[in-house]
Coordinates of C-alpha atoms in Angstrom, one line a residue:
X215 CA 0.2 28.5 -16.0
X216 CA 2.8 30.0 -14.0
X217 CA 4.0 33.3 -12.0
X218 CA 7.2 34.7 -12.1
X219 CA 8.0 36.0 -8.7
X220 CA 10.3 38.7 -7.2
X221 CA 14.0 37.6 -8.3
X222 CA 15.4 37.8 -5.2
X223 CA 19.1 37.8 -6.0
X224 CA 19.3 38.1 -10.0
X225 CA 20.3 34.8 -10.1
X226 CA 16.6 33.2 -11.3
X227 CA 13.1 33.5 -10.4
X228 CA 10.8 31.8 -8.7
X229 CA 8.0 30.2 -9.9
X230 CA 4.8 28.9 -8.0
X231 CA 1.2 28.5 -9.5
X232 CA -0.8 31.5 -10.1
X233 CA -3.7 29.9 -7.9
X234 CA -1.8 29.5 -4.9
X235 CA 0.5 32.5 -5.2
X236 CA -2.7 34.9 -5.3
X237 CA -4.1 32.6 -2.4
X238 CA -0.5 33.1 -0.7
X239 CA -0.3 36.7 -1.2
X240 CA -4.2 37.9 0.1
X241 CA -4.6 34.9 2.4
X242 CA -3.5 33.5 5.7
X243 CA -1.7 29.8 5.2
X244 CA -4.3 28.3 7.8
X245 CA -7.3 29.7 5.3
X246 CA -5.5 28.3 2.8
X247 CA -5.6 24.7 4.2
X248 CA -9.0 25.0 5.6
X249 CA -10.2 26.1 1.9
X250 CA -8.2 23.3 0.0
X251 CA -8.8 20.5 2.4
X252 CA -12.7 21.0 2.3
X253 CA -13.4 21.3 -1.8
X254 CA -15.5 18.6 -2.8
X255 CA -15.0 15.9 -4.9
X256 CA -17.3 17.2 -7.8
X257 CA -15.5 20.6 -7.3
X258 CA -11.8 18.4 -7.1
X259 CA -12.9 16.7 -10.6
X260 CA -13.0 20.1 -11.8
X261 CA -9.9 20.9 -10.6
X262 CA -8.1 18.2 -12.0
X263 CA -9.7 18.6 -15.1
X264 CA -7.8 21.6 -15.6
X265 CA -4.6 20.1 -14.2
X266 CA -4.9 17.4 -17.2
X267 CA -5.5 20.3 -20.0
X268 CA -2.5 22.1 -18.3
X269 CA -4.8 25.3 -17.4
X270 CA -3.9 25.1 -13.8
X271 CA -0.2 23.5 -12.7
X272 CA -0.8 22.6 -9.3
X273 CA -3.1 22.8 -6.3
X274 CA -2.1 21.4 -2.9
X275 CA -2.7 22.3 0.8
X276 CA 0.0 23.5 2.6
X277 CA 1.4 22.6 5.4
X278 CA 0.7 23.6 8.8
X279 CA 4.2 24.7 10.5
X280 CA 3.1 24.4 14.5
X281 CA 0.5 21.9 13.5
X282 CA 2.7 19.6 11.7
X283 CA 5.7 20.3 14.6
X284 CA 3.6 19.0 16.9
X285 CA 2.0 16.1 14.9
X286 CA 6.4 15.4 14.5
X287 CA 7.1 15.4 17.8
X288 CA 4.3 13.2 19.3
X289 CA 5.3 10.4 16.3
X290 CA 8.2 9.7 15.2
X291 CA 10.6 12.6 16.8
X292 CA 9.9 10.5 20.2
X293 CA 11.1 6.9 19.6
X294 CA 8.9 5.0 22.2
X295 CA 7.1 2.0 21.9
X296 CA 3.6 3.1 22.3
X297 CA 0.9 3.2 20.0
X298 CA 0.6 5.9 17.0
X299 CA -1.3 9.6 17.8
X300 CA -4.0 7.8 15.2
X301 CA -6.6 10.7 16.3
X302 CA -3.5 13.4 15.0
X303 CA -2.8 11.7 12.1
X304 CA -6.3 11.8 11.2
X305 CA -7.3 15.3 12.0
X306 CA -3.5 16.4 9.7
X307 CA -3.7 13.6 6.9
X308 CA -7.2 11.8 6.7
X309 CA -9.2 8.8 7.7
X310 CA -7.4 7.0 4.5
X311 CA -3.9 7.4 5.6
X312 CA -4.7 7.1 9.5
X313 CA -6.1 3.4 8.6
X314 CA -2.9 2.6 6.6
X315 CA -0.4 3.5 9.3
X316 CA -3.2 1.8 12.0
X317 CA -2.7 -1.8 9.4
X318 CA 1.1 -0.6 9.1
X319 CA 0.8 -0.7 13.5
X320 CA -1.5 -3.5 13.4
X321 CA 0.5 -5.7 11.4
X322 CA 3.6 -5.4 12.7
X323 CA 2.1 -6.2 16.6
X324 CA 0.3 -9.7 15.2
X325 CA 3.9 -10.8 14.2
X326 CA 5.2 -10.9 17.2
X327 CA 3.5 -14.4 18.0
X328 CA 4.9 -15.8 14.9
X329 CA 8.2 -14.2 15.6
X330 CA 8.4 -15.8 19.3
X331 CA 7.6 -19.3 18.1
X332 CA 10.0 -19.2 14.8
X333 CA 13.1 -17.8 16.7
X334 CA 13.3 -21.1 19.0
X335 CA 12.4 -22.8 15.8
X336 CA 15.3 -21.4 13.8
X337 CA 17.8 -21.9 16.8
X338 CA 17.0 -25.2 18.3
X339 CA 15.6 -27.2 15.1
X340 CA 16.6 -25.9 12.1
X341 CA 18.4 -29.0 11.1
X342 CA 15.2 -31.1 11.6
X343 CA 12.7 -30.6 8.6
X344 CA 9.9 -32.6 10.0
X345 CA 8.8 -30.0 12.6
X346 CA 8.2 -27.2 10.7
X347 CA 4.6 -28.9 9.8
X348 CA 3.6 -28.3 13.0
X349 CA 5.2 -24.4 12.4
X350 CA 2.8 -24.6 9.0
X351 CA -0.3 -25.6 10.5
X352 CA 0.1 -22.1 13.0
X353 CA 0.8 -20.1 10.0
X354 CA -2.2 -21.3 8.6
X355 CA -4.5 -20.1 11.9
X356 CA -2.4 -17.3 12.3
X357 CA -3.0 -15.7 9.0
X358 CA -6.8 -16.2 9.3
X359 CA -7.5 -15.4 12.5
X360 CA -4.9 -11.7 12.0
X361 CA -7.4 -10.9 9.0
X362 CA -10.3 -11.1 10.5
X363 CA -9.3 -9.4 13.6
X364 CA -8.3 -6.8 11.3
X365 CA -12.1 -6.3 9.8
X366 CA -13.3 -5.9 13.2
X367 CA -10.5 -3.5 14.3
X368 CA -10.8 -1.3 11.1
X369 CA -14.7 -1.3 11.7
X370 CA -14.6 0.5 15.2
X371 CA -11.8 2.8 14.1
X372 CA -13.9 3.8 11.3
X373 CA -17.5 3.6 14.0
X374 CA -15.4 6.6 15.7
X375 CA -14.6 8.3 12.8
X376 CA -18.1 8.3 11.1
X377 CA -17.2 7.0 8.3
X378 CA -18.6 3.3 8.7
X379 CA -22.0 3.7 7.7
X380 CA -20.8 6.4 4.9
X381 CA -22.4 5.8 1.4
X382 CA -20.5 5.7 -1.3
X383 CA -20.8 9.2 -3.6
X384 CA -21.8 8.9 -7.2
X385 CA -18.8 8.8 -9.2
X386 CA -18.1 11.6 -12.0
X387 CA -15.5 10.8 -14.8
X388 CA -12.0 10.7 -14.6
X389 CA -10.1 13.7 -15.5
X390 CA -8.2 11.9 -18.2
X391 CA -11.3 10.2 -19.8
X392 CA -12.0 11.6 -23.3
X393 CA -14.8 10.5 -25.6
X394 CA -16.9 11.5 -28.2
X395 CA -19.5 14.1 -26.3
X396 CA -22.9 12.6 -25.7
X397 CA -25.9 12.8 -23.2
X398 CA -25.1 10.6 -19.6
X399 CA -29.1 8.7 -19.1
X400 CA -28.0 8.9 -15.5
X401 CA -27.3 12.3 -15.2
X402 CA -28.9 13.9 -18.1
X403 CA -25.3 15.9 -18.7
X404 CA -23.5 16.0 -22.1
X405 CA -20.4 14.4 -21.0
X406 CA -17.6 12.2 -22.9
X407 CA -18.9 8.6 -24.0
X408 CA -16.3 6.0 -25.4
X409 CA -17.5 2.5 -26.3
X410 CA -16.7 -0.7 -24.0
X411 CA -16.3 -2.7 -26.7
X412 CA -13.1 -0.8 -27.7
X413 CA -12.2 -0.6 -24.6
X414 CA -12.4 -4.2 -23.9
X415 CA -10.5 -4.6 -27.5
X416 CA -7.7 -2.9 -25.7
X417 CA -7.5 -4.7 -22.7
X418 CA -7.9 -7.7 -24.4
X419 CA -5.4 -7.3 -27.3
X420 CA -2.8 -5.2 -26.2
X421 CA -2.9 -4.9 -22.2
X422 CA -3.0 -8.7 -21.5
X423 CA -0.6 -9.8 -24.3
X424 CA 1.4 -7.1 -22.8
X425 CA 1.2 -8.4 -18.9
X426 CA 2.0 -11.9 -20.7
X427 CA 5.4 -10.5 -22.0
X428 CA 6.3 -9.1 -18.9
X429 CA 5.9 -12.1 -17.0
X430 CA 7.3 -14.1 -19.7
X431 CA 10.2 -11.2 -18.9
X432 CA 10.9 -12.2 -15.1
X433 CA 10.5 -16.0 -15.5
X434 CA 13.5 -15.3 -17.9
X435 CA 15.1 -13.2 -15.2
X436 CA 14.6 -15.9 -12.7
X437 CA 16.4 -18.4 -15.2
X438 CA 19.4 -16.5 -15.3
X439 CA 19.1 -15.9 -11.7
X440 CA 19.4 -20.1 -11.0
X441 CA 22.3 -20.1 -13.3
X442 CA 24.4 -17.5 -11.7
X443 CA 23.7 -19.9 -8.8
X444 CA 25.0 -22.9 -10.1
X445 CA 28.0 -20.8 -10.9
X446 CA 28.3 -19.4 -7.4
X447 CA 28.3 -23.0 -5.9
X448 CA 30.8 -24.5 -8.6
X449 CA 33.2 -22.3 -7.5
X450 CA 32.7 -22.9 -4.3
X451 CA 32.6 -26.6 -4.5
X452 CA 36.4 -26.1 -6.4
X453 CA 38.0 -23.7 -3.7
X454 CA 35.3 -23.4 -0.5
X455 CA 36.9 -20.6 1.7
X456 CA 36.0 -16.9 3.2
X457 CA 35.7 -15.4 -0.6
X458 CA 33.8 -18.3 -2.4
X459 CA 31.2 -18.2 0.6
X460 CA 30.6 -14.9 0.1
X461 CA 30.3 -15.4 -3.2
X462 CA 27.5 -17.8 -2.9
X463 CA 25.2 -14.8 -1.7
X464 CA 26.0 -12.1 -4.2
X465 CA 23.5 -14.1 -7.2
X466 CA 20.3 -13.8 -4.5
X467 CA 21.1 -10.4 -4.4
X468 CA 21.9 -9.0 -7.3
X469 CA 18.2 -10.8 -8.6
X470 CA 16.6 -9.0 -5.3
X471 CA 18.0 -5.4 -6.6
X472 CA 16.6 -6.9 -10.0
X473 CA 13.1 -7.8 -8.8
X474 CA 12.9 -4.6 -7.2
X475 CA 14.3 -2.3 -10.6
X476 CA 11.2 -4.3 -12.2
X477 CA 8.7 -3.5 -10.1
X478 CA 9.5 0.1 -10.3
X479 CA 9.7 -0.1 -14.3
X480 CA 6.3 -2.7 -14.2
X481 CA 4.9 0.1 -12.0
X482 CA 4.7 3.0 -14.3
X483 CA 3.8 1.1 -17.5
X484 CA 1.0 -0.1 -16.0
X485 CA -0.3 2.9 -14.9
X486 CA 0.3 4.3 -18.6
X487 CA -1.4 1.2 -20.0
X488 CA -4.4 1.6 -17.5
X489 CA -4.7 4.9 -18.5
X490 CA -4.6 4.5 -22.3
X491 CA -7.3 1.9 -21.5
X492 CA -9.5 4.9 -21.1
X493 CA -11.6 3.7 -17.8
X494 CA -14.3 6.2 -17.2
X495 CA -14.7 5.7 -13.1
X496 CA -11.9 6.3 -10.9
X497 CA -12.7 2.8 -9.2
X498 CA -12.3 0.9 -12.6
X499 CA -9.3 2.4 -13.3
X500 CA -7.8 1.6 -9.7
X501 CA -9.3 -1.9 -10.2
X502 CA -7.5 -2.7 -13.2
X503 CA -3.8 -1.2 -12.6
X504 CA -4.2 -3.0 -8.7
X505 CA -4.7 -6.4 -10.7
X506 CA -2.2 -6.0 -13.0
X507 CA 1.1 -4.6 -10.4
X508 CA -0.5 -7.5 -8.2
X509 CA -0.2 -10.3 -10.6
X510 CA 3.1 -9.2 -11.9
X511 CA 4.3 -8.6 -8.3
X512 CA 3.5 -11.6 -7.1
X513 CA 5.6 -13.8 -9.9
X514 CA 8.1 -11.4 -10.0
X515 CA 8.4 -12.1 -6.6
X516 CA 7.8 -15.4 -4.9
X517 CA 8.0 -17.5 -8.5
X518 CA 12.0 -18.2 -7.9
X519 CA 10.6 -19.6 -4.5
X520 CA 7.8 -21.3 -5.8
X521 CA 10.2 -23.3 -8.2
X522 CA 13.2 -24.0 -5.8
X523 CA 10.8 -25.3 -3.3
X524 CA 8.5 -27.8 -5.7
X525 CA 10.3 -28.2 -8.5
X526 CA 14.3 -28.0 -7.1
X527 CA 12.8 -29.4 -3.9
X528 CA 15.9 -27.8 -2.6
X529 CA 15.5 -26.6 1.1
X530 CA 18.5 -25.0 2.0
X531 CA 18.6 -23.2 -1.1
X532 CA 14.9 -22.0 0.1
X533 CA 15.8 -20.8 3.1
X534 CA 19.1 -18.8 1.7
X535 CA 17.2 -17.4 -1.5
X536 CA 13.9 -16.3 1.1
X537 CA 16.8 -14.7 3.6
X538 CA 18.1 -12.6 0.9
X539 CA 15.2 -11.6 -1.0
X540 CA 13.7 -10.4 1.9
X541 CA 16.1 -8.2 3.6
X542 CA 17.6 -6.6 0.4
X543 CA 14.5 -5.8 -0.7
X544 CA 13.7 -4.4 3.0
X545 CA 16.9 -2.0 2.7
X546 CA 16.3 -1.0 -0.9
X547 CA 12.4 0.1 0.2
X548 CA 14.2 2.0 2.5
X549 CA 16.3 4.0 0.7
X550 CA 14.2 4.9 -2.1
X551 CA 10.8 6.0 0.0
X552 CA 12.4 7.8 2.2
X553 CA 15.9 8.3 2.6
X554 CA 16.9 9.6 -1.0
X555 CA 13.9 11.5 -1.9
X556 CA 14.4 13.4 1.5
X557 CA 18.3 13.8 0.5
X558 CA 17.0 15.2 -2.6
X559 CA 14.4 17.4 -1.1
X560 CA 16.6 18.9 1.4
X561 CA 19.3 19.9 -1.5
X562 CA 16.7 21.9 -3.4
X563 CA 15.6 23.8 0.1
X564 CA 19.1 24.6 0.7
X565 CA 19.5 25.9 -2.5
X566 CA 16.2 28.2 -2.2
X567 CA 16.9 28.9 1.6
X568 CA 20.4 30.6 0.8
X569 CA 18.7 32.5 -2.1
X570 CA 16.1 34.0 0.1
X571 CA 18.8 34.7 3.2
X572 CA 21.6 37.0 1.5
X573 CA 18.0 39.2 1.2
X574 CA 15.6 38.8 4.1
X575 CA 18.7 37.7 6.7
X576 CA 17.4 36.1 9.8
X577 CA 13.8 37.6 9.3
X578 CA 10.6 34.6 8.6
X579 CA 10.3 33.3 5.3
X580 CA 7.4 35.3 3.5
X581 CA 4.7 32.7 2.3
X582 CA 4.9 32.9 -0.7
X583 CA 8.5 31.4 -0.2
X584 CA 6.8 28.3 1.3
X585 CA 4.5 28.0 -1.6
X586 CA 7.9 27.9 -3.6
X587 CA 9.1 25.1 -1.5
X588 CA 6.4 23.6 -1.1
X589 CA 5.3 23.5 -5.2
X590 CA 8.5 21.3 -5.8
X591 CA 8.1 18.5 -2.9
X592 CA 7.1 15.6 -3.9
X593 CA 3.6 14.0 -4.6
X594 CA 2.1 12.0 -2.6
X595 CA 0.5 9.4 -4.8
X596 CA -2.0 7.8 -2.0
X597 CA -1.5 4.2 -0.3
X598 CA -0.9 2.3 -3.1
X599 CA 2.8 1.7 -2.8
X600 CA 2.6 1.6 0.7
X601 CA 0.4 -1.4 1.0
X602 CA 2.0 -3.2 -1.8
X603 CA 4.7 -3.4 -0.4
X604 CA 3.3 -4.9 3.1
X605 CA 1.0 -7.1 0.8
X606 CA 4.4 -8.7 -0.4
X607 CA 6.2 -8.8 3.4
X608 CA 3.0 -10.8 3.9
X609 CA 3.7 -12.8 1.5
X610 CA 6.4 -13.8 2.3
X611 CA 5.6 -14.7 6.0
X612 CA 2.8 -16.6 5.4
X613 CA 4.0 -18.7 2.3
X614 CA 7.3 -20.0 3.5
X615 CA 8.3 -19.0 6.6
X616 CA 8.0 -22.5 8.4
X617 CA 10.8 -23.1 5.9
X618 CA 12.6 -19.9 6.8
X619 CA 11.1 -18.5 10.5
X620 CA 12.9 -16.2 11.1
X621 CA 10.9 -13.9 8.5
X622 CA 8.7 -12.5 10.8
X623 CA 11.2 -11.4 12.9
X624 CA 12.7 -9.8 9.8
X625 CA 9.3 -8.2 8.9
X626 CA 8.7 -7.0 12.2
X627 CA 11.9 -5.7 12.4
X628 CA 11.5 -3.7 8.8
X629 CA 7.9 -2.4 10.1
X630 CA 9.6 -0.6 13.3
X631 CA 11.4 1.7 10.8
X632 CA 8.9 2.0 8.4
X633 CA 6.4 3.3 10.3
X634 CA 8.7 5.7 11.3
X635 CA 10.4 6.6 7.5
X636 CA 6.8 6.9 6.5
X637 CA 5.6 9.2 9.0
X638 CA 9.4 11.1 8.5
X639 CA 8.8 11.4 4.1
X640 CA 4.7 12.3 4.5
X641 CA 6.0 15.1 7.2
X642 CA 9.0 16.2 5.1
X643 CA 9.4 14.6 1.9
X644 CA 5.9 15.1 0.2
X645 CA 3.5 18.0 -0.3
X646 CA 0.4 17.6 1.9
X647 CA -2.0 15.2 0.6
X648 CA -5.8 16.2 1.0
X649 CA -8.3 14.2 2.9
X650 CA -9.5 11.2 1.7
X651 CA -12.4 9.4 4.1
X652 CA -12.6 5.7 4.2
X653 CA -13.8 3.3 6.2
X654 CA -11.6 0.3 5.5
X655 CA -8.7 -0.8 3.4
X656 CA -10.5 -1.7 0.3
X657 CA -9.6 -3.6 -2.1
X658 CA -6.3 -4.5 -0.2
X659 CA -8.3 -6.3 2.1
X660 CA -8.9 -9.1 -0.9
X661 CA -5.7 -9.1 -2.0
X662 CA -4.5 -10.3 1.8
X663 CA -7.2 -12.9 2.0
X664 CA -6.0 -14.1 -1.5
X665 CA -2.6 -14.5 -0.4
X666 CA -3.6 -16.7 2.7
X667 CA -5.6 -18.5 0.5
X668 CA -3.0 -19.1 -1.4
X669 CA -0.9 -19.9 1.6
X670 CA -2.7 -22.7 2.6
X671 CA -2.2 -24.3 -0.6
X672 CA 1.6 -23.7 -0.6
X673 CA 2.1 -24.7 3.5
X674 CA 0.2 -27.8 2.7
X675 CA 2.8 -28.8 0.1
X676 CA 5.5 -28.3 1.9
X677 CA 4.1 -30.5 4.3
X678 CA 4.0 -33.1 1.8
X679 CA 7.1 -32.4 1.2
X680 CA 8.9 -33.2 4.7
X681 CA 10.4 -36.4 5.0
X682 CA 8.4 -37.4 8.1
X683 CA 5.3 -37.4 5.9
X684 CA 6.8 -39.1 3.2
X685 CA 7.9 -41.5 5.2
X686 CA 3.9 -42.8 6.2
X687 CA 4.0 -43.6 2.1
X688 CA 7.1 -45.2 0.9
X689 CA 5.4 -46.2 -2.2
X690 CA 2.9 -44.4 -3.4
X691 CA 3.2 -41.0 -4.2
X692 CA -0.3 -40.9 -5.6
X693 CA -1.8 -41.5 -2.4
X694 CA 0.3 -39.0 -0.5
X695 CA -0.9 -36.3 -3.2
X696 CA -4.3 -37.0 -2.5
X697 CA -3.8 -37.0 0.8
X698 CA -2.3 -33.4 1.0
X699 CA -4.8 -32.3 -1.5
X700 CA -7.4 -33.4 1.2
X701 CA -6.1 -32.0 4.2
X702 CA -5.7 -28.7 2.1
X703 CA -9.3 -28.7 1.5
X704 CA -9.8 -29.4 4.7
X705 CA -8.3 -26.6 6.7
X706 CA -9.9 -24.1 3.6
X707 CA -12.8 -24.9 4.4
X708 CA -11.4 -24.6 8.3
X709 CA -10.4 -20.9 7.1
X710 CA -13.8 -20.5 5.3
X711 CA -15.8 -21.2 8.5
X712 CA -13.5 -19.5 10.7
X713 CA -14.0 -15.8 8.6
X714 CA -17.5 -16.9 9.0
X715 CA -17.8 -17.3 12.6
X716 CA -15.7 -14.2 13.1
X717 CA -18.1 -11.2 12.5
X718 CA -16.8 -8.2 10.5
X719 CA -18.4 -5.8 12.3
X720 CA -18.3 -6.2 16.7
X721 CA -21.8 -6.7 17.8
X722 CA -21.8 -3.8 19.8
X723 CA -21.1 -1.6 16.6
X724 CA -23.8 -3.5 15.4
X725 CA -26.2 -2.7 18.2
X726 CA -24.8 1.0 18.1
X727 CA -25.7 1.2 14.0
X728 CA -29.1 -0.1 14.3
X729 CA -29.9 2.1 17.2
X730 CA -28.8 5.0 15.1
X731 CA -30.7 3.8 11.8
X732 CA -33.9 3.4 13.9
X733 CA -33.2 6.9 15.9
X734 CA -32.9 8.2 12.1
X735 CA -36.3 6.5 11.0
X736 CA -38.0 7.9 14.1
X737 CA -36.9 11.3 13.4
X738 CA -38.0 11.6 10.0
X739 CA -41.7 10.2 11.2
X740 CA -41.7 12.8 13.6
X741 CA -40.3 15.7 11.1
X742 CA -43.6 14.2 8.6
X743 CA -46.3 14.1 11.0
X744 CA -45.3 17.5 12.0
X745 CA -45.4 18.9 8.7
X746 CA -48.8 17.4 7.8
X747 CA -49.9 18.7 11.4
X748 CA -48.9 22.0 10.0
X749 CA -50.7 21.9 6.2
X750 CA -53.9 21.0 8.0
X751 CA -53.6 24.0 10.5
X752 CA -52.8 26.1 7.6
X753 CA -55.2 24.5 4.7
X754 CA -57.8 22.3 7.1
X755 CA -59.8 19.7 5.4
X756 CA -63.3 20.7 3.8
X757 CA -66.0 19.6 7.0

């Protein structure tokens, strides 16, 4: 349902919701926020209900100009290295996205350890293989020990923020499930019911055959990728010079631009296949498209590694594919979060900005004009991408870099800019998001502590690997296997106990929430005995 607004200069209206241009017209933009930013989630089901049946277009806060000036100028205008105005963030954007660009900060400042010790590393004894188990073994701790200060740190910011102790709100339907209508035994609401079993049928027969093709798909691509390599190096093995050298690195990155192209393609099926899946809880449908752009993600990404490194046993090929993986997929992120959708963006505003000028001249843009803008920004689709993509620059620091170490370096590197091309595209690139509370990263937290799981097991074999460990058993393999397999098992259960000391929560929070549970308790004795004390006064017992 849309408006046709004044046409400025004959040349085409202007279009804008009909919600938000009466809003725009009657009310002031900071009402506007304050209203948008404070509907409820039952009331935001609603909403989007009628978004899905195409009733209403679009709903969306708007921005606040002097807020968000301000908000610009104290992060990322000023290029200083201090920490992030987490409190402004916040109060503009949400607990939610304040916690990702805290990680996003968090992240990038636990690098710098592994980038000090892998710089000597890479200058002074790259050549030497053998001492990058000692490189492994910190990577192990390292990745650990950075999670679990993480828990803690994501506890106290969310402590400050009240939202630690917040329960979780009973969950009403997606706006895209559809059903037969029936009675909810919960609620007692007639409400859309669709069977589990067919929903299972689907996932079953059609979404995981479907996953199965895909990665079928990129171990293909990967295939190609390792012959274009053994072209590259024939024909520099016939003519080595300036050309055929560069040659050599043009396969790693042509696959990189690859990779990324099907992640982005991967991406939007899955969220189409999730969706046809028919979840009924918001949760269950995150749950399900997070596993499946994970799993795909993860071969997509690292299975070319995987295979050069235990099945090529080929280190130098390691190192060189890991180098150029990384920082082409570094530059292309770059480009398409931020950069190009800002190019984009700023093309339509011109376009609407010289309409509007040859009739207002220098005088403000009306509202309704920033509605207009406004309506065709970008969406911001929540953290998803965001911490996907430092899920895989974890990746790959923690699973190879004692092969490569300079890739924290490289990642801290990357995260410098990021924060600020993220903080640049939410500012100027997307419409404002609304609120979200939370208390913690989620289900991202898993993912990470999978992936050093995982690490462990892939550090340990390259241990075994190294020729200085080979060398203890000359002649038996099977003995060096079990050997690995052991010290793996080892330092996970090392891991294990070490998340296990480490408490999630500090004990002073601790302290602090107990205090306020048993302040609670108190109260509501109090509030009881009073209002008995009153009913006797009022009705008093028969003598």
């Amino acid at each position: 349902m849309q408006n046709n607004l004044s046409d400025y200069d004959n040349g085409g209206p202007l279009f804008a919701p009909l919600v938000v241009l009466e809003l725009a017209q009657n009310t002031e933009a900071e009402t506007i926020t304050w209203l948008l930013n404070r509907i409820t989630d039952k009331q935001q089901n609603g909403v989007r209900r009628l978004q899905s049946k195409g009733i209403l277009v679009q709903y969306f806060p708007l921005h606040d100009k002097e807020e968000l000036k301000r908000l610009s100028f104290s992060w990322y205008r000023n290029i200083k290295l201090s920490a992030q105005p987490l409190d402004n963030i916040r109060h503009y954007f949400g607990e939610g996205l304040a916690l990702y660009f805290r990680f996003l900060e968090f992240f990038t400042f636990a690098l710098v350890p592994m980038a000090l010790i892998g710089i000597p590393y890479y200058l002074f004894a790259w050549e030497d293989y053998d001492r990058y188990v000692l490189f492994a073994v910190f990577n192990l701790m390292w990745s650990t020990v950075f999670l679990e200060l993480w828990k803690r740190h994501s506890a106290q910011l969310a402590y400050g923020w009240g939202t630690l102790s917040r329960k979780k709100a009973f969950e009403e339907p997606r706006p895209g499930f559809h059903g037969v209508l029936g009675l909810n035994p919960v609620t007692g609401r007639e409400e859309p019911v669709y069977p589990s079993t067919k929903r299972q049928l689907r996932i079953y027969l059609v979404s995981v055959p479907f996953v199965l093709l895909c990665l079928y798909l990129s171990l293909y691509v990967m295939m190609i990728y390792f012959d274009m390599e053994s072209w590259a190096l024939s024909i520099y093995y016939e003519d080595p010079n300036f050309w055929t050298g560069v040659l050599l690195f043009i396969p790693s990155i042509i696959y990189a631009v690859v990779i990324e192209f099907m992640n982005l393609l991967y991406r939007y099926a899955a969220e189409i296949l999730t969706n046809w899946e028919n979840h009924r809880l918001e949760s269950s449908f995150q749950n399900h498209l997070v596993l499946k752009v994970l799993v795909f993600n993860f071969v997509n990404c690292f299975a070319s590694l995987f295979y050069i490194a235990f099945v090529m046993q080929d280190m130098m090929l390691l190192r060189h594919s890991l180098a150029t993986l990384l920082i082409t997929s570094q530059i292309l992120n770059q480009v398409m979060e931020a950069f190009l959708p800002y190019w984009l963006q700023r093309r339509r505003n011109k376009k609407v900005h010289k309409k509007v000028r040859r009739i207002l001249g220098d005088k403000e843009l009306p509202l309704v004009v920033q509605v207009q803008l406004e309506s065709d920004m970008n969406t911001y689709l929540g953290t998803f991408d965001d911490y996907l993509e430092q899920f895989l620059l974890f990746g790959y620091v923690s699973l190879f870099s004692c092969v490569y170490p300079l890739a924290a370096l490289l990642v801290i590197l990357n995260n410098m800019t990021e924060v600020y091309s993220d903080a640049f595209k939410m500012c100027h690139v997307y419409k404002r998001p609304f609120s979200e509370p939370a208390s913690d990263i989620g289900v991202w937290q898993l993912a990470f502590e999978t992936m050093s799981a995982i690490a462990v097991v892939t550090n340990c074999a390259l241990i075994g690997l190294s020729p200085q460990v080979k060398a203890y058993f000359p002649e038996a393999d099977t003995q060096l296997i079990l050997t690995v397999v052991a010290i793996e098992h080892v330092l996970l259960a090392f891991k294990f106990i070490l998340a296990f000391i480490i408490p999630d929560v500090p004990k002073h929070i601790q302290i602090k929430l107990a205090k306020l549970e048993f302040e609670s308790l108190e109260a509501l004795k109090k509030k009881v005995s009073t209002f008995y004390a009153c009913t006797n006064s009022v009705y008093p017992a028969n003598g």
